[in-house]
Short mmCIF file of C-alpha atoms in Angstrom, two decimals:
data_model
loop_
_atom_site.label_atom_id
_atom_site.label_comp_id
_atom_site.label_asym_id
_atom_site.label_seq_id
_atom_site.Cartn_x
_atom_site.Cartn_y
_atom_site.Cartn_z
CA MET P 23 0.01 0.00 -0.01
CA SER P 24 1.36 3.41 -0.94
CA ARG P 25 2.09 5.64 2.04
CA GLN P 26 0.67 8.68 0.27
CA ASN P 27 -2.88 7.15 0.50
CA ILE P 28 -2.79 6.84 4.26
CA LEU P 29 -4.50 9.69 6.09
CA GLN P 30 -4.38 10.87 9.66
CA VAL P 31 -7.77 10.98 11.41
CA SER P 32 -7.60 14.78 11.67
CA GLU P 33 -6.88 14.97 7.92
CA LEU P 34 -9.90 12.85 7.12
CA THR P 35 -12.25 14.93 9.31
CA LYS P 36 -10.93 18.14 7.76
CA LYS P 37 -11.58 16.79 4.25
CA VAL P 38 -15.08 15.61 5.12
CA ARG P 39 -15.85 18.99 6.72
CA PHE P 40 -14.67 20.84 3.61
CA ILE P 41 -16.83 18.61 1.37
CA LEU P 42 -19.93 19.12 3.52
CA GLU P 43 -19.52 22.86 3.82
CA SER P 44 -18.60 23.44 0.19
CA GLU P 45 -21.25 21.15 -1.39
CA LEU P 46 -24.33 21.79 0.80
CA ASN P 47 -23.76 25.43 1.80
CA THR P 48 -26.86 26.83 3.56
CA VAL P 49 -30.00 24.76 4.21
CA TRP P 50 -33.38 25.46 5.76
CA LEU P 51 -35.01 22.84 7.94
CA THR P 52 -37.66 22.43 10.58
CA GLY P 53 -37.63 20.20 13.59
CA GLU P 54 -38.19 19.79 17.35
CA ILE P 55 -35.64 21.11 19.85
CA SER P 56 -34.17 18.61 22.32
CA ASN P 57 -31.13 18.50 24.64
CA PHE P 58 -30.91 22.31 24.66
CA VAL P 59 -27.95 23.74 26.55
CA ALA P 60 -27.04 27.44 26.92
CA ALA P 61 -23.33 27.37 27.69
CA GLY P 62 -21.59 29.90 29.89
CA SER P 63 -19.76 31.22 26.83
CA GLY P 64 -23.11 32.40 25.35
CA HIS P 65 -23.21 29.70 22.71
CA TRP P 66 -26.23 27.36 22.35
CA TYR P 67 -26.03 23.61 21.74
CA LEU P 68 -29.06 21.52 20.91
CA SER P 69 -30.47 18.72 18.78
CA LEU P 70 -33.10 19.01 16.07
CA LYS P 71 -35.22 15.93 15.63
CA ASP P 72 -38.22 14.54 13.87
CA ALA P 73 -39.99 11.17 14.14
CA ARG P 74 -37.03 9.34 12.54
CA SER P 75 -33.78 11.24 12.94
CA GLN P 76 -31.91 13.89 14.87
CA VAL P 77 -28.88 16.04 14.26
CA ARG P 78 -26.60 18.00 16.59
CA CYS P 79 -26.59 21.77 16.23
CA ALA P 80 -24.52 24.70 17.53
CA MET P 81 -25.59 28.35 17.43
CA PHE P 82 -22.81 30.75 18.37
CA LYS P 83 -23.29 33.85 20.46
CA GLY P 84 -23.13 36.33 17.56
CA ASN P 85 -26.08 34.63 15.83
CA ASN P 86 -28.29 33.66 18.76
CA GLN P 87 -28.45 37.22 20.00
CA ARG P 88 -30.68 38.05 17.02
CA VAL P 89 -33.18 35.27 17.84
CA ARG P 90 -36.47 36.70 19.14
CA LEU P 91 -37.80 33.47 20.76
CA GLN P 92 -36.46 31.69 23.83
CA PRO P 93 -35.63 28.07 22.77
CA LYS P 94 -36.89 25.22 24.88
CA ASN P 95 -37.09 21.47 24.57
CA GLY P 96 -40.07 20.27 22.56
CA GLN P 97 -40.45 23.53 20.58
CA GLN P 98 -40.93 23.34 16.79
CA VAL P 99 -38.64 25.77 15.00
CA LEU P 100 -37.46 26.67 11.55
CA VAL P 101 -33.70 27.23 11.21
CA LYS P 102 -31.23 28.38 8.59
CA ALA P 103 -27.97 26.47 8.98
CA ARG P 104 -24.61 25.63 7.52
CA VAL P 105 -23.76 21.94 7.26
CA SER P 106 -20.47 21.21 9.01
CA LEU P 107 -18.42 18.67 10.92
CA TYR P 108 -17.05 18.99 14.50
CA GLU P 109 -13.55 17.78 13.83
CA PRO P 110 -12.40 16.78 17.39
CA ARG P 111 -15.19 14.17 17.60
CA GLY P 112 -15.89 13.61 13.91
CA ASP P 113 -19.54 14.42 14.54
CA PHE P 114 -21.84 15.73 11.76
CA GLN P 115 -23.48 18.98 12.97
CA LEU P 116 -25.26 22.12 11.82
CA ILE P 117 -24.09 25.68 12.53
CA LEU P 118 -27.34 27.63 12.99
CA GLU P 119 -27.50 31.14 11.64
CA GLN P 120 -31.19 31.94 12.07
CA MET P 121 -34.01 30.52 14.18
CA GLU P 122 -37.69 31.32 14.36
CA ASP P 123 -40.97 29.71 15.34
CA ALA P 124 -42.03 27.01 12.87
CA GLY P 125 -45.43 28.61 12.15
CA ASP P 126 -44.34 31.97 10.71
CA GLY P 127 -41.08 30.44 9.61
CA LEU P 128 -42.72 27.84 7.37
CA LEU P 129 -44.78 30.55 5.69
CA ARG P 130 -41.66 32.60 5.02
CA GLN P 131 -39.87 29.54 3.80
CA GLN P 132 -42.72 28.79 1.39
CA PHE P 133 -42.59 32.44 0.36
CA GLU P 134 -38.90 32.28 -0.45
CA GLN P 135 -39.09 28.90 -2.25
CA LEU P 136 -41.95 30.04 -4.48
CA LYS P 137 -40.32 33.41 -5.01
CA ASN P 138 -37.07 31.74 -6.18
CA ARG P 139 -38.93 29.30 -8.48
CA LEU P 140 -41.07 31.95 -10.07
CA ASN P 141 -38.10 34.23 -10.42
CA ALA P 142 -36.21 31.44 -12.19
CA GLU P 143 -39.14 31.13 -14.59
CA GLY P 144 -38.80 34.80 -15.42
CA LEU P 145 -42.08 36.06 -13.88
CA PHE P 146 -40.25 38.91 -12.18
CA ALA P 147 -38.09 39.99 -15.10
CA GLN P 148 -38.07 43.65 -15.87
CA GLN P 149 -38.44 43.11 -19.57
CA THR P 150 -41.90 41.61 -19.03
CA LYS P 151 -43.21 44.68 -17.22
CA GLN P 152 -45.79 46.85 -18.96
CA LEU P 153 -45.71 50.62 -18.80
CA LEU P 154 -48.68 52.54 -17.49
CA PRO P 155 -50.73 54.39 -20.11
CA ASP P 156 -50.04 58.09 -20.41
CA ASN P 157 -53.75 58.99 -20.35
CA ILE P 158 -55.65 56.86 -17.84
CA LYS P 159 -59.41 57.25 -18.08
CA THR P 160 -60.71 54.18 -16.24
CA VAL P 161 -59.21 52.31 -13.35
CA GLY P 162 -60.11 48.72 -12.48
CA ILE P 163 -60.04 47.74 -8.80
CA VAL P 164 -59.74 44.09 -7.69
CA THR P 165 -60.47 44.01 -3.97
CA SER P 166 -63.20 43.56 -1.40
CA PRO P 167 -66.14 45.92 -2.13
CA THR P 168 -66.67 46.39 1.64
CA GLY P 169 -63.03 46.86 2.69
CA ALA P 170 -61.21 50.04 3.61
CA ALA P 171 -58.90 49.70 0.56
CA VAL P 172 -61.62 50.43 -2.01
CA LYS P 173 -62.83 53.41 -0.04
CA ASP P 174 -59.31 54.83 0.13
CA ILE P 175 -58.75 54.36 -3.60
CA LEU P 176 -62.09 56.00 -4.54
CA THR P 177 -61.51 58.87 -2.16
CA VAL P 178 -58.03 59.58 -3.58
CA LEU P 179 -59.25 59.36 -7.20
CA LYS P 180 -62.12 61.74 -6.49
CA ARG P 181 -59.84 64.20 -4.79
CA ARG P 182 -57.05 64.16 -7.38
CA ASN P 183 -58.92 63.59 -10.64
CA PRO P 184 -62.73 63.15 -10.56
CA ALA P 185 -62.75 62.58 -14.32
CA ILE P 186 -61.14 59.15 -13.91
CA GLY P 187 -63.72 56.36 -13.86
CA ALA P 188 -63.55 53.35 -11.57
CA VAL P 189 -64.74 49.79 -12.10
CA ILE P 190 -64.82 47.47 -9.06
CA TYR P 191 -64.25 43.82 -9.61
CA PRO P 192 -65.35 42.43 -6.24
CA ALA P 193 -63.32 39.56 -4.69
CA LEU P 194 -62.64 38.10 -1.32
CA VAL P 195 -59.11 39.05 -0.26
CA GLN P 196 -58.79 36.65 2.73
CA GLY P 197 -59.78 33.07 3.42
CA GLU P 198 -59.94 29.83 1.54
CA TYR P 199 -62.05 31.22 -1.34
CA ALA P 200 -59.99 34.35 -1.85
CA VAL P 201 -57.57 32.87 -4.41
CA ASN P 202 -60.31 31.79 -6.81
CA ASP P 203 -62.14 35.14 -6.35
CA ILE P 204 -59.00 37.18 -7.09
CA CYS P 205 -58.07 35.09 -10.15
CA HIS P 206 -61.64 35.28 -11.45
CA ALA P 207 -61.77 39.08 -10.95
CA ILE P 208 -58.48 39.62 -12.86
CA SER P 209 -59.70 37.31 -15.66
CA GLN P 210 -63.01 39.13 -15.80
CA ALA P 211 -61.33 42.57 -16.00
CA ASN P 212 -59.21 41.34 -18.96
CA SER P 213 -62.12 39.78 -20.76
CA ARG P 214 -64.25 42.95 -20.47
CA ASN P 215 -61.28 45.18 -21.41
CA GLU P 216 -63.01 48.24 -19.96
CA CYS P 217 -60.17 49.77 -17.93
CA ASP P 218 -56.74 51.14 -18.72
CA VAL P 219 -54.97 49.93 -15.55
CA LEU P 220 -55.81 47.38 -12.85
CA ILE P 221 -55.21 47.84 -9.16
CA VAL P 222 -55.01 44.54 -7.20
CA GLY P 223 -54.80 44.91 -3.48
CA ARG P 224 -56.22 45.18 0.01
CA GLY P 225 -55.52 46.80 3.33
CA GLY P 226 -52.82 45.75 5.79
CA GLY P 227 -52.67 42.67 7.97
CA SER P 228 -50.53 39.77 9.17
CA LEU P 229 -48.51 37.50 6.88
CA GLU P 230 -51.37 34.96 7.02
CA ASP P 231 -53.97 37.66 6.25
CA LEU P 232 -52.03 38.74 3.09
CA TRP P 233 -51.17 35.19 2.09
CA SER P 234 -53.74 35.02 -0.75
CA PHE P 235 -51.49 37.41 -2.73
CA ASN P 236 -48.56 34.97 -2.27
CA GLU P 237 -50.45 32.06 -3.83
CA GLU P 238 -49.03 30.87 -7.13
CA ALA P 239 -52.39 31.03 -8.90
CA VAL P 240 -52.79 34.74 -8.06
CA VAL P 241 -49.22 35.54 -8.99
CA ARG P 242 -49.66 33.89 -12.37
CA ALA P 243 -53.00 35.61 -12.92
CA VAL P 244 -51.30 39.03 -12.33
CA PHE P 245 -48.45 38.03 -14.65
CA GLN P 246 -50.83 36.93 -17.46
CA SER P 247 -52.92 40.06 -17.27
CA LYS P 248 -52.90 42.04 -20.54
CA ILE P 249 -53.93 45.13 -18.59
CA PRO P 250 -51.05 46.84 -16.75
CA THR P 251 -51.31 45.95 -13.09
CA ILE P 252 -50.44 47.75 -9.86
CA SER P 253 -50.01 45.67 -6.73
CA ALA P 254 -51.26 47.54 -3.67
CA VAL P 255 -51.27 44.99 -0.83
CA GLY P 256 -51.07 45.98 2.79
CA HIS P 257 -48.86 48.71 4.14
CA GLU P 258 -45.48 49.93 2.97
CA ILE P 259 -43.61 47.34 5.07
CA ASP P 260 -45.66 44.46 3.70
CA THR P 261 -44.30 42.65 0.63
CA THR P 262 -46.01 39.90 -1.31
CA LEU P 263 -45.19 37.97 -4.46
CA SER P 264 -47.84 39.95 -6.29
CA ASP P 265 -45.64 43.01 -5.71
CA TYR P 266 -42.78 41.36 -7.60
CA VAL P 267 -44.84 40.14 -10.56
CA ALA P 268 -47.02 43.22 -10.99
CA ASP P 269 -45.99 45.93 -13.48
CA PHE P 270 -45.85 48.40 -10.60
CA ARG P 271 -45.94 48.15 -6.85
CA ALA P 272 -47.62 50.73 -4.62
CA PRO P 273 -46.87 50.71 -0.89
CA THR P 274 -50.60 51.19 -0.05
CA PRO P 275 -53.99 51.25 -1.91
CA SER P 276 -54.07 55.01 -1.54
CA ALA P 277 -50.61 55.30 -3.09
CA ALA P 278 -51.83 53.15 -6.04
CA ALA P 279 -54.67 55.59 -6.57
CA GLU P 280 -52.25 58.47 -6.50
CA LEU P 281 -50.04 56.64 -9.01
CA VAL P 282 -52.80 56.34 -11.62
CA SER P 283 -54.26 59.80 -11.08
CA GLN P 284 -52.54 62.41 -13.21
CA ASP P 285 -51.61 65.64 -11.40
CA LYS P 286 -48.55 67.52 -10.40
CA SER P 287 -47.21 64.48 -8.50
CA GLU P 288 -47.26 62.34 -11.61
CA LEU P 289 -43.57 62.73 -12.18
CA LEU P 290 -42.83 61.76 -8.58
CA ASP P 291 -45.00 58.70 -8.93
CA LYS P 292 -43.14 57.61 -12.03
CA LEU P 293 -39.88 58.18 -10.25
CA ASP P 294 -41.16 56.01 -7.38
CA ALA P 295 -42.00 53.25 -9.90
CA LEU P 296 -38.58 53.54 -11.46
CA LYS P 297 -37.07 53.49 -8.04
CA HIS P 298 -39.00 50.31 -7.22
CA ARG P 299 -37.79 48.65 -10.46
CA LEU P 300 -34.29 49.78 -9.74
CA THR P 301 -34.56 48.41 -6.21
CA ILE P 302 -35.65 45.06 -7.51
CA ALA P 303 -32.76 45.01 -10.00
CA ALA P 304 -30.36 46.15 -7.30
CA ARG P 305 -31.63 43.44 -4.95
CA ARG P 306 -31.20 40.81 -7.62
CA GLU P 307 -27.69 42.06 -8.37
CA LEU P 308 -26.98 42.27 -4.64
CA SER P 309 -28.24 38.73 -4.21
CA ASP P 310 -25.89 37.49 -6.91
CA ARG P 311 -22.99 39.38 -5.36
CA GLN P 312 -23.87 38.02 -1.93
CA LYS P 313 -23.69 34.48 -3.27
CA VAL P 314 -20.22 35.20 -4.65
CA SER P 315 -19.27 36.80 -1.41
CA PHE P 316 -20.64 33.88 0.61
CA ASN P 317 -18.57 31.38 -1.39
CA LEU P 318 -15.46 33.50 -0.88
CA HIS P 319 -16.29 33.97 2.78
CA HIS P 320 -16.88 30.24 3.17
CA ARG P 321 -13.53 29.46 1.63
CA LEU P 322 -11.93 32.02 3.95
CA ASN P 323 -13.65 30.40 6.97
CA GLN P 324 -11.78 27.20 6.28
CA VAL P 325 -8.57 28.82 7.37
CA HIS P 326 -9.93 31.70 9.45
CA PRO P 327 -8.73 31.79 13.14
CA GLN P 328 -12.29 32.58 14.26
CA GLN P 329 -13.50 29.24 12.88
CA GLN P 330 -10.80 27.45 14.83
CA LEU P 331 -11.61 29.52 17.89
CA GLN P 332 -15.30 28.64 17.69
CA SER P 333 -14.38 24.99 17.34
CA GLN P 334 -12.11 25.19 20.42
CA GLN P 335 -14.83 27.04 22.31
CA GLN P 336 -17.37 24.35 21.46
CA LYS P 337 -14.86 21.72 22.67
CA SER P 338 -14.25 23.78 25.82
CA ASP P 339 -17.99 23.95 26.50
CA GLU P 340 -18.27 20.23 26.00
CA LEU P 341 -15.42 19.54 28.40
CA ALA P 342 -17.01 21.95 30.92
CA LEU P 343 -20.25 20.04 30.75
CA ARG P 344 -18.47 16.75 31.17
CA LEU P 345 -16.54 18.17 34.16
CA LYS P 346 -19.78 19.37 35.69
CA GLN P 347 -21.33 15.90 35.32
CA ALA P 348 -18.19 14.29 36.79
CA ILE P 349 -18.33 16.63 39.81
CA LEU P 350 -22.01 15.74 40.33
CA ARG P 351 -21.24 12.06 40.21
CA ALA P 352 -18.33 12.54 42.66
CA GLN P 353 -20.60 14.52 44.97
CA GLN P 354 -23.19 11.73 44.87
CA GLY P 355 -20.43 9.24 45.62
CA PHE P 356 -19.25 11.31 48.59
CA SER P 357 -22.78 11.61 49.94
CA LEU P 358 -23.12 7.80 49.88
CA ALA P 359 -19.68 7.17 51.46
CA PRO P 360 -20.84 7.81 55.12
CA GLN P 361 -23.68 5.34 54.68
CA GLN P 362 -21.33 2.72 53.25
CA LEU P 363 -18.74 3.26 55.99
CA ASN P 364 -21.49 3.07 58.63
CA ALA P 365 -22.66 -0.25 57.17
CA ARG P 366 -19.09 -1.56 57.19
CA LEU P 367 -18.61 -0.34 60.75
CA LEU P 368 -21.76 -2.09 61.86
CA HIS P 369 -20.57 -5.22 60.14
CA LEU P 370 -17.17 -5.04 61.98
CA SER P 371 -18.64 -3.89 65.33
CA PRO P 372 -17.26 -5.73 68.45
CA GLN P 373 -20.82 -6.14 69.79
CA LYS P 374 -21.80 -8.00 66.65
CA ARG P 375 -18.66 -10.13 66.79
CA ILE P 376 -19.26 -10.88 70.50
CA ALA P 377 -22.84 -11.79 69.73
CA ASP P 378 -21.74 -14.07 66.87
CA MET P 379 -19.02 -15.66 68.99
CA SER P 380 -21.44 -16.12 71.91
CA GLN P 381 -23.87 -17.83 69.60
CA ALA P 382 -21.05 -20.00 68.20
CA ARG P 383 -19.94 -20.86 71.76
CA GLU P 384 -23.45 -21.96 72.71
CA GLN P 385 -23.61 -24.06 69.60
CA ASN P 386 -20.20 -25.63 70.34
CA GLU P 387 -21.27 -26.33 73.90
CA GLN P 388 -24.38 -28.06 72.71
CA ARG P 389 -22.36 -30.06 70.17
CA LEU P 390 -19.72 -30.95 72.87
CA SER P 391 -22.37 -32.02 75.35
CA TYR P 392 -24.03 -34.13 72.74
CA ALA P 393 -20.68 -35.63 71.72
CA ILE P 394 -19.71 -36.46 75.34
CA LYS P 395 -22.99 -38.16 75.98
CA ARG P 396 -22.72 -40.07 72.75
CA ILE P 397 -19.10 -41.17 73.56
CA TYR P 398 -20.07 -42.04 77.18
CA ARG P 399 -22.89 -44.20 75.91
CA GLN P 400 -20.68 -45.86 73.34
CA LYS P 401 -17.90 -46.51 75.94
CA GLY P 402 -20.40 -47.90 78.42
CA GLU P 403 -21.78 -50.29 75.86
CA GLN P 404 -18.24 -51.22 74.85
CA PHE P 405 -17.21 -51.78 78.48
CA ALA P 406 -20.24 -54.00 79.14
CA SER P 407 -19.39 -56.07 76.09
CA ILE P 408 -15.75 -56.49 77.24
CA ILE P 409 -16.88 -57.48 80.77
CA GLU P 410 -19.16 -60.07 79.26
CA GLN P 411 -16.33 -61.41 77.14
CA LEU P 412 -13.96 -61.48 80.15
CA HIS P 413 -16.57 -63.23 82.21
CA ILE P 414 -16.82 -65.95 79.60
CA VAL P 415 -13.04 -66.71 79.70
CA SER P 416 -12.55 -65.89 83.44
CA PRO P 417 -11.15 -68.76 85.63
CA LEU P 418 -13.64 -67.78 88.23
CA ALA P 419 -16.40 -68.81 85.98
CA THR P 420 -14.68 -72.17 85.56
CA LEU P 421 -14.33 -72.49 89.31
CA ALA P 422 -17.98 -71.67 89.74
CA ARG P 423 -18.82 -74.72 87.69
CA GLY P 424 -17.03 -77.01 90.27
CA TYR P 425 -13.52 -76.81 89.08
CA SER P 426 -10.53 -75.75 91.23
CA ILE P 427 -7.01 -74.53 90.77
CA VAL P 428 -4.16 -76.34 92.56
CA ARG P 429 -0.87 -74.63 93.34
CA ASP P 430 2.29 -75.89 94.96
CA GLU P 431 4.01 -74.22 97.85
CA LYS P 432 5.55 -71.77 95.47
CA GLY P 433 2.22 -70.82 94.03
CA ASN P 434 2.79 -72.57 90.72
CA ILE P 435 -0.29 -74.07 89.13
CA LEU P 436 -0.12 -77.83 89.04
CA ARG P 437 -1.18 -79.44 85.87
CA ASP P 438 0.51 -82.84 86.29
CA SER P 439 0.56 -85.21 89.28
CA GLN P 440 4.23 -85.68 88.74
CA GLN P 441 4.87 -82.17 89.82
CA VAL P 442 4.31 -83.13 93.50
CA LYS P 443 5.20 -86.03 95.77
CA GLY P 444 3.84 -87.40 98.95
CA GLY P 445 3.93 -85.03 101.88
CA ASP P 446 4.01 -81.77 99.75
CA GLU P 447 1.69 -79.05 100.79
CA ILE P 448 -0.65 -77.75 98.15
CA ALA P 449 -3.27 -74.96 97.96
CA VAL P 450 -6.61 -75.60 96.33
CA GLN P 451 -8.41 -72.51 94.98
CA LEU P 452 -12.16 -73.02 94.91
CA SER P 453 -14.90 -70.79 93.58
CA LYS P 454 -15.30 -69.52 97.15
CA GLY P 455 -12.27 -69.76 99.38
CA GLN P 456 -9.01 -71.69 99.43
CA ILE P 457 -8.03 -75.04 101.08
CA LYS P 458 -4.58 -76.03 102.29
CA ALA P 459 -3.84 -79.73 101.92
CA ARG P 460 -1.01 -82.20 102.02
CA VAL P 461 -0.37 -84.79 99.31
CA LEU P 462 -0.74 -88.30 100.59
CA THR P 463 -0.14 -90.06 97.32
CA HIS P 464 -0.45 -89.40 93.58
CA LYS P 465 -1.25 -91.41 90.55
CA GLU P 466 -0.26 -90.91 86.98
#
């Protein structure tokens, strides 16, 4: 095997990290927060999970200071993140840059996704925009006939140029039927061809309230309109996809009415429209430049000391957490030590040993007493048996049957008559008593 193909572990993790960060760049994802930890350094560490998987995440202090919500375990959030790798452990992780509640966040994500797709199709291109007619006689208004927007438009038109006519194409501007109503009203205005310009809008509201003007069907209906369109949705701070696709965008319904009414402010209105178009072009150019800048910044981050510092800070936070857990385990062990020592002391207590030895002594005494009695009984039985056996072979027993033992003067037992002669004294041992006699004669 060639030595040049062998990598160090640190080299492998560095290569994997570079591949992840260069290929995936920034991603949006939603999930549930778990294992959330706010480190003393100000960084956040957490996991994002769904029903099947989870991934570790880190959000550094500079980014989490801009988060409006307070993260907690179990909370559903939408995050913007960079895919990365924590090299010291070789763990796949996400570096979070933005975080928001999943509800509003998902709507904004859908907004951005549809915006990018429609922009790629060319719906927002400046070359597709129509110019407003120089002499506007009739204005079409697609909005709710009972809302404040139509009243504002009619009031401004009457004040600035009463000669301009107005045709209202009624439509719901909020709710589940609003999309069909708005599309139908735009189509009806084009089929009738009775107005010079078409204002599509409504009053202000939340992102959900204005969402009908972000629906793809409405955006395409505005794009396909042969009549020049002005998007006038919400307030100046509100932005919908209808604003991007319309020929002109007015910050409010009243401003749209001022834009189509010819008076001394006509030049300013046209300048505002040009400014809006320029802003869109500038934003697009800025977006492209930001992508280039991001790629260059990303490549710089690979060798930037701050990246290394953040990695070391994350490692430091992890070691601090591990140290804290180790201290807690040690404290728990110390709290249990007195109980364990007390149990050992009770086990080795002299009183317990004395009690155990006293119990053992009583048991030994009982066993000794039983053994003595058993041995005494066995020896007694053995002694009786021996006595009986001795009695059987005892000379006394023989004497008791009528026999006698004869001894000479010296006490020797006589077994043959030739051992004595006439006149010798002999002693005759009977069963009871002894007789002295003299030999008169003897026979063989």
